[in-house]
XYZ file of C-alpha atoms in Angstrom:
93
model
C 69.907 103.352 78.357
C 72.605 101.302 76.692
C 74.978 99.095 78.697
C 78.506 98.911 77.461
C 81.554 97.083 78.701
C 84.761 98.915 79.477
C 87.235 99.100 76.673
C 89.881 96.350 76.951
C 92.702 98.807 76.258
C 92.147 100.508 79.613
C 93.197 97.492 81.684
C 95.381 95.638 79.201
C 98.515 97.857 79.381
C 99.010 97.148 83.086
C 98.678 93.387 82.640
C 100.927 93.502 79.599
C 103.577 95.501 81.486
C 103.608 93.007 84.364
C 103.766 90.099 81.925
C 106.678 91.788 80.117
C 108.456 92.341 83.443
C 107.929 88.666 84.337
C 109.430 87.662 80.988
C 112.411 89.928 81.615
C 112.950 88.335 85.033
C 112.989 84.834 83.545
C 115.217 85.941 80.652
C 117.715 87.533 83.039
C 117.887 84.301 85.043
C 118.428 82.149 81.942
C 120.998 84.498 80.400
C 122.849 84.824 83.695
C 122.995 81.054 83.999
C 124.218 80.639 80.430
C 126.739 83.426 80.954
C 128.557 81.345 83.545
C 129.488 78.949 80.747
C 129.820 81.009 77.562
C 129.973 84.645 76.440
C 129.921 86.047 79.959
C 131.227 89.412 78.753
C 128.014 89.809 76.726
C 125.408 87.834 78.665
C 126.384 89.159 82.110
C 125.569 92.821 81.438
C 122.395 91.867 79.547
C 121.228 89.767 82.514
C 121.945 92.663 84.884
C 120.041 95.141 82.700
C 117.024 92.856 82.296
C 116.887 92.068 86.016
C 117.033 95.705 87.097
C 114.386 96.662 84.527
C 112.110 93.836 85.691
C 112.531 94.860 89.323
C 111.767 98.504 88.518
C 108.621 97.530 86.620
C 107.341 95.505 89.567
C 107.623 91.918 88.407
C 105.743 89.241 90.293
C 108.794 86.979 89.854
C 111.022 89.054 92.098
C 113.119 86.085 93.246
C 113.955 85.088 89.705
C 114.925 88.658 88.854
C 117.204 88.805 91.901
C 118.797 85.507 90.882
C 119.315 86.892 87.367
C 120.957 89.977 88.837
C 123.240 87.875 91.026
C 124.147 85.547 88.168
C 124.897 88.500 85.877
C 127.270 89.907 88.478
C 128.786 86.440 88.950
C 129.345 86.238 85.173
C 131.460 89.358 85.290
C 133.345 88.164 88.373
C 134.125 84.830 86.701
C 135.360 86.693 83.626
C 137.518 88.931 85.805
C 139.014 85.964 87.679
C 139.750 83.987 84.517
C 141.286 86.935 82.696
C 143.495 87.672 85.726
C 144.784 84.103 85.628
C 145.526 84.242 81.875
C 146.522 87.933 81.616
C 144.275 88.390 78.573
C 140.648 89.282 77.811
C 140.133 85.993 75.960
C 140.167 82.924 78.155
C 140.011 79.172 77.735
C 140.120 76.177 80.026
């Protein structure tokens, strides 16, 4: 009788998927935070998409994904408020 170890590819995809979801949660938080300062029309939707994807994939960093989602929405609200004040899509301080 020959003893063999289980193939690493059987358990690795699950760990890799969770690690990817954790990375997406952190990325959504960072991009949402950056979006409050610059390029909020681009970074806001990306932060929202990454946060929702991370939450759907079951990230262990759920709080960070929720913060990324909130910051992405805040990015778009800041853009909306600033464009309403200037009556244009491009804004400056």
